[in-house]
N, C-alpha and C. Protein backbone atom coordinates (compact mmCIF):
# COMPACT_ATOMS: atom_id res chain seq x y z
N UNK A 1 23.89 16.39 8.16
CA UNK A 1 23.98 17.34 7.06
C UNK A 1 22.72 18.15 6.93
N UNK A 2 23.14 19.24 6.00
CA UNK A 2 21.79 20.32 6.01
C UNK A 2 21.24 19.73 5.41
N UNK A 3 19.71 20.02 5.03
CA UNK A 3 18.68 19.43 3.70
C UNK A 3 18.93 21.05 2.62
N UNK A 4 18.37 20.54 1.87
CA UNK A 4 18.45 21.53 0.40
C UNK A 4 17.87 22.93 1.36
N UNK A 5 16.96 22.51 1.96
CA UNK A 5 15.87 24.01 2.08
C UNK A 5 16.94 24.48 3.01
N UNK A 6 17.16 23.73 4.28
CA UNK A 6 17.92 24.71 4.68
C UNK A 6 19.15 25.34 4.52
N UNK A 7 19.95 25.02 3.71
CA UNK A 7 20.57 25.37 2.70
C UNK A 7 20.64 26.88 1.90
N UNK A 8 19.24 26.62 1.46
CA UNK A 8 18.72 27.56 0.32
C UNK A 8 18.53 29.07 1.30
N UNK A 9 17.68 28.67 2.23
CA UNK A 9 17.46 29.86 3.65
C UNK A 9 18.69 30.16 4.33
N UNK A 10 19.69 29.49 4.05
CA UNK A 10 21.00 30.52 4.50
C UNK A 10 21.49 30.81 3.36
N UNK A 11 20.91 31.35 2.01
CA UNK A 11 21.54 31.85 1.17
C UNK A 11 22.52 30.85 0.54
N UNK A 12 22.87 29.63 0.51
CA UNK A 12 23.70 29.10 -0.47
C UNK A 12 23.34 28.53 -1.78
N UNK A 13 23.55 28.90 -3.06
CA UNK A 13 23.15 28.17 -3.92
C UNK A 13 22.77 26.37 -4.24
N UNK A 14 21.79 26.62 -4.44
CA UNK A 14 21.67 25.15 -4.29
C UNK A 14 20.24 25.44 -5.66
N UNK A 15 19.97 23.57 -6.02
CA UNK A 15 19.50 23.84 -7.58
C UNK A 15 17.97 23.80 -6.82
N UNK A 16 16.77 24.14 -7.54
CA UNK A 16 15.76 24.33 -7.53
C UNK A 16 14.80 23.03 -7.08
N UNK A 17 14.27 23.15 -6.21
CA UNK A 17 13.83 21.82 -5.64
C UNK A 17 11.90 22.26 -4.97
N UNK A 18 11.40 21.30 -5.11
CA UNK A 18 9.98 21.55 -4.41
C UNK A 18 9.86 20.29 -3.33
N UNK A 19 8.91 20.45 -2.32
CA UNK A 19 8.94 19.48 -1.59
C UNK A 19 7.30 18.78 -2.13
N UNK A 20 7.83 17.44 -2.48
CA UNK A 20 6.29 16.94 -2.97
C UNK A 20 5.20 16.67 -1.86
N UNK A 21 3.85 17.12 -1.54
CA UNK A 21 3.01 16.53 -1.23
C UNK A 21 2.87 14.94 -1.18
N UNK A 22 2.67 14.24 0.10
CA UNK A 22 2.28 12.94 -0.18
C UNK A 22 0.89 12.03 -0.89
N UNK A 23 -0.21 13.18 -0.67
CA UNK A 23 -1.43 12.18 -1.25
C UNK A 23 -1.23 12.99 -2.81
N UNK A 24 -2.48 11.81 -3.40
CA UNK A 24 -2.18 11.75 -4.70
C UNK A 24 -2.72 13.05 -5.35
N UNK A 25 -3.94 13.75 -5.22
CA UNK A 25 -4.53 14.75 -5.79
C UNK A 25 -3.52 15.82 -5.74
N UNK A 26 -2.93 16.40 -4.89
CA UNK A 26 -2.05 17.53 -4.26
C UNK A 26 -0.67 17.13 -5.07
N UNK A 27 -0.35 16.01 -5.28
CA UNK A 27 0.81 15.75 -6.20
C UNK A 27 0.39 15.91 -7.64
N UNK A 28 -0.63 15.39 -7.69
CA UNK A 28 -1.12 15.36 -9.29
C UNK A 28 -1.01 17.43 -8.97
N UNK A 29 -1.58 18.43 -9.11
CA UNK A 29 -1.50 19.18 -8.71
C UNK A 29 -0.39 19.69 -8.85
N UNK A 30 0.66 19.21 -8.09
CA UNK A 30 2.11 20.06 -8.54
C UNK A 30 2.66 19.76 -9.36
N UNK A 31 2.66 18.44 -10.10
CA UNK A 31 3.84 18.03 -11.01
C UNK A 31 2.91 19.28 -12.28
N UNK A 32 1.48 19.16 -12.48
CA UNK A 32 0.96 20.25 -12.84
C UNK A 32 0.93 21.30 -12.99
N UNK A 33 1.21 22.14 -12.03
CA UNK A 33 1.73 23.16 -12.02
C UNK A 33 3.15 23.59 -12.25
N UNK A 34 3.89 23.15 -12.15
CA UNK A 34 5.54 23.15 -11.92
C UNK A 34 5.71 23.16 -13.53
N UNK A 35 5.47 22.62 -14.58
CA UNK A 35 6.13 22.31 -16.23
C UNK A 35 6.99 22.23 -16.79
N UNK A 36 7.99 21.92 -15.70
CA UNK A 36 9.75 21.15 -16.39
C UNK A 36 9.61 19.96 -15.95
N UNK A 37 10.22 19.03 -16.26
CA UNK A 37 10.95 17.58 -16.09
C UNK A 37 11.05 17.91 -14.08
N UNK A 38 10.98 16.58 -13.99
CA UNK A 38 11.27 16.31 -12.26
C UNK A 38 11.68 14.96 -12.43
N UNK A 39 12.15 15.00 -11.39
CA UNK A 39 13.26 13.63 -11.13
C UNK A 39 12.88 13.16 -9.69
N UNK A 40 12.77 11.95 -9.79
CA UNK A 40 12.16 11.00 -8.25
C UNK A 40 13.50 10.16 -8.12
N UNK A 41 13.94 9.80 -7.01
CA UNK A 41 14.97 9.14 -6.64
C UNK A 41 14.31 8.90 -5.18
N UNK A 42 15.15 7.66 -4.50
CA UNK A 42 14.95 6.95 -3.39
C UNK A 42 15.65 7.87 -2.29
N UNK A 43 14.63 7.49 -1.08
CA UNK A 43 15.93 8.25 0.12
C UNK A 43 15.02 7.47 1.44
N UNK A 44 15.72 6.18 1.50
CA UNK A 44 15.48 5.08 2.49
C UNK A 44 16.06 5.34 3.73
N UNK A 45 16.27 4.99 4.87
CA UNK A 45 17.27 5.32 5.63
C UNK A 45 18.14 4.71 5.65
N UNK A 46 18.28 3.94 5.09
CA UNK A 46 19.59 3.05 5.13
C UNK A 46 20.26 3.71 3.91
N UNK A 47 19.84 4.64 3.01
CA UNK A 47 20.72 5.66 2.50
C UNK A 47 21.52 7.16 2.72
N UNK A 48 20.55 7.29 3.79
CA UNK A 48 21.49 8.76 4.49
C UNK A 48 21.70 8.42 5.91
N UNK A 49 22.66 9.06 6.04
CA UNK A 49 23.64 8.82 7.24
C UNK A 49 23.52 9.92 8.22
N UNK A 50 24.43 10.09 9.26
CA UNK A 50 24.84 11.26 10.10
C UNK A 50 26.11 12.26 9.14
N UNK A 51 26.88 10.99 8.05
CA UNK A 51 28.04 11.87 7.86
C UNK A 51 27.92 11.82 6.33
N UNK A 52 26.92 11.34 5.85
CA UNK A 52 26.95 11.05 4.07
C UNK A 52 25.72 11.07 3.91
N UNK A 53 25.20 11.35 2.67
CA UNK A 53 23.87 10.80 1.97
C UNK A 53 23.58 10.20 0.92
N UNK A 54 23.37 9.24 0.67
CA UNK A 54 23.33 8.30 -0.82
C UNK A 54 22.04 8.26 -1.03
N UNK A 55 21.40 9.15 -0.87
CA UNK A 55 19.82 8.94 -1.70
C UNK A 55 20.03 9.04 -3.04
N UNK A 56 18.69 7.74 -3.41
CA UNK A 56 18.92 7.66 -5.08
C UNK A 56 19.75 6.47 -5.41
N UNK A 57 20.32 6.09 -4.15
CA UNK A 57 21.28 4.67 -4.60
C UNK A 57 20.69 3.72 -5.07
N UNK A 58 19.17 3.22 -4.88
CA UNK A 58 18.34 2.15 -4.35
C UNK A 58 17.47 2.34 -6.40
N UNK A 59 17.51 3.70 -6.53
CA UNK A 59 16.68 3.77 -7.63
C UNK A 59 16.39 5.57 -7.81
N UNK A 60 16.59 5.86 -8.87
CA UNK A 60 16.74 7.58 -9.62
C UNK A 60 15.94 7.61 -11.12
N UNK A 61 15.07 8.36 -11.19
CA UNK A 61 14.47 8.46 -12.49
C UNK A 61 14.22 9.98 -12.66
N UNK A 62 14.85 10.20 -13.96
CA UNK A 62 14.88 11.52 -14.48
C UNK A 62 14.08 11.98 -15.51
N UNK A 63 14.00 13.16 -15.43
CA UNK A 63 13.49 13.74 -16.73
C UNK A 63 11.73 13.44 -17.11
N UNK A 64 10.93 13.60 -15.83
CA UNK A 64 9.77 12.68 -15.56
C UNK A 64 8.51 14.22 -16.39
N UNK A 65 8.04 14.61 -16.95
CA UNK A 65 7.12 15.42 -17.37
C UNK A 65 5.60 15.18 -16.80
N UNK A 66 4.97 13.82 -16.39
CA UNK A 66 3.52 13.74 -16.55
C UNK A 66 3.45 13.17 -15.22
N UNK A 67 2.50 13.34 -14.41
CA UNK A 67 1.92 13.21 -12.96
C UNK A 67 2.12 11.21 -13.14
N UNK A 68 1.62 10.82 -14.03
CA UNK A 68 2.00 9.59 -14.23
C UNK A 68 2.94 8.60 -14.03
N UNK A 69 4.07 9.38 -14.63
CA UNK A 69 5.25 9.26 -14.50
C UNK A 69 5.70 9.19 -13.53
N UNK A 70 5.30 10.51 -12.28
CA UNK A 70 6.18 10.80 -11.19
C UNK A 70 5.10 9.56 -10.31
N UNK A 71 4.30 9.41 -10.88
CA UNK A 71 3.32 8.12 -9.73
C UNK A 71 4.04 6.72 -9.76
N UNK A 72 4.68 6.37 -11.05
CA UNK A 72 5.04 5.32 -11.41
C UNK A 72 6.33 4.73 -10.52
N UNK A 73 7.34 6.03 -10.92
CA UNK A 73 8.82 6.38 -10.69
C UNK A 73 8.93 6.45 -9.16
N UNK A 74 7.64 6.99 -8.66
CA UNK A 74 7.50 6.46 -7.08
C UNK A 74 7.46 4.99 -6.66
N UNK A 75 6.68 4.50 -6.98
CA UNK A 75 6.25 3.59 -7.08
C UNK A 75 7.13 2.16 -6.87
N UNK A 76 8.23 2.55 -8.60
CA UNK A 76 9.28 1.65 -8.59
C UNK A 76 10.35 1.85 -7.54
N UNK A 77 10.57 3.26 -6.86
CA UNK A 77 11.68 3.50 -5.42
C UNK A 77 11.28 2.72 -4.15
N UNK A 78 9.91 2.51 -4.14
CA UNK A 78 9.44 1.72 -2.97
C UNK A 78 9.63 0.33 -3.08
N UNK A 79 10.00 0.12 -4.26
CA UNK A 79 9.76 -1.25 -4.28
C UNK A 79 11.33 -1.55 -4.41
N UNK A 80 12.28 -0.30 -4.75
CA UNK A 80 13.50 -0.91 -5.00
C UNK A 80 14.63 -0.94 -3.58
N UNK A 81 13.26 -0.42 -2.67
CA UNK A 81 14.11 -0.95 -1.48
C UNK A 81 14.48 -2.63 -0.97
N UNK A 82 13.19 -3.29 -1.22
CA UNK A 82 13.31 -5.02 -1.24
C UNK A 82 13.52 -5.37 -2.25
N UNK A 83 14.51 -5.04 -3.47
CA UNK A 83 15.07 -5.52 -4.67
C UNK A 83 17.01 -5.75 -4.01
């Protein structure tokens, strides 16, 4: 399946998405810059497929406002893969 971006670059609507930076300063940084709610969800490989994608199955947290938050909400997806 496509990913969002490429998606978005052939013109199909699709909802508003950023790709997060992995180290911490550069994330602190965007959730910063950005100033709506963001949502962290899981995407393990044993959740997307060749013909499906279930990311977010494992663990989804919404409505996240503070760099904190999105550190935390990470945090708990990594861990809710060995849960």
């Amino acid at each position: 399946g496509a990913s969002l971006r490429e998606l978005s670059d052939a013109g199909f609507p699709v909802p508003a998405f950023e790709i997060a930076a992995v180290d911490e300063e550069s994330l602190r940084q965007q959730v910063e810059r950005l100033g709506f709610p963001l949502v962290v969800r899981s995407s393990a490989t044993v959740e997307d497929g060749e013909r499906a994608s279930f990311a977010g199955q494992f663990a989804s947290f919404l409505n996240l406002w503070s760099f904190d938050d999105v550190r935390c909400a990470a945090a708990d997806c990594r861990a809710s893969l060995h849960s």
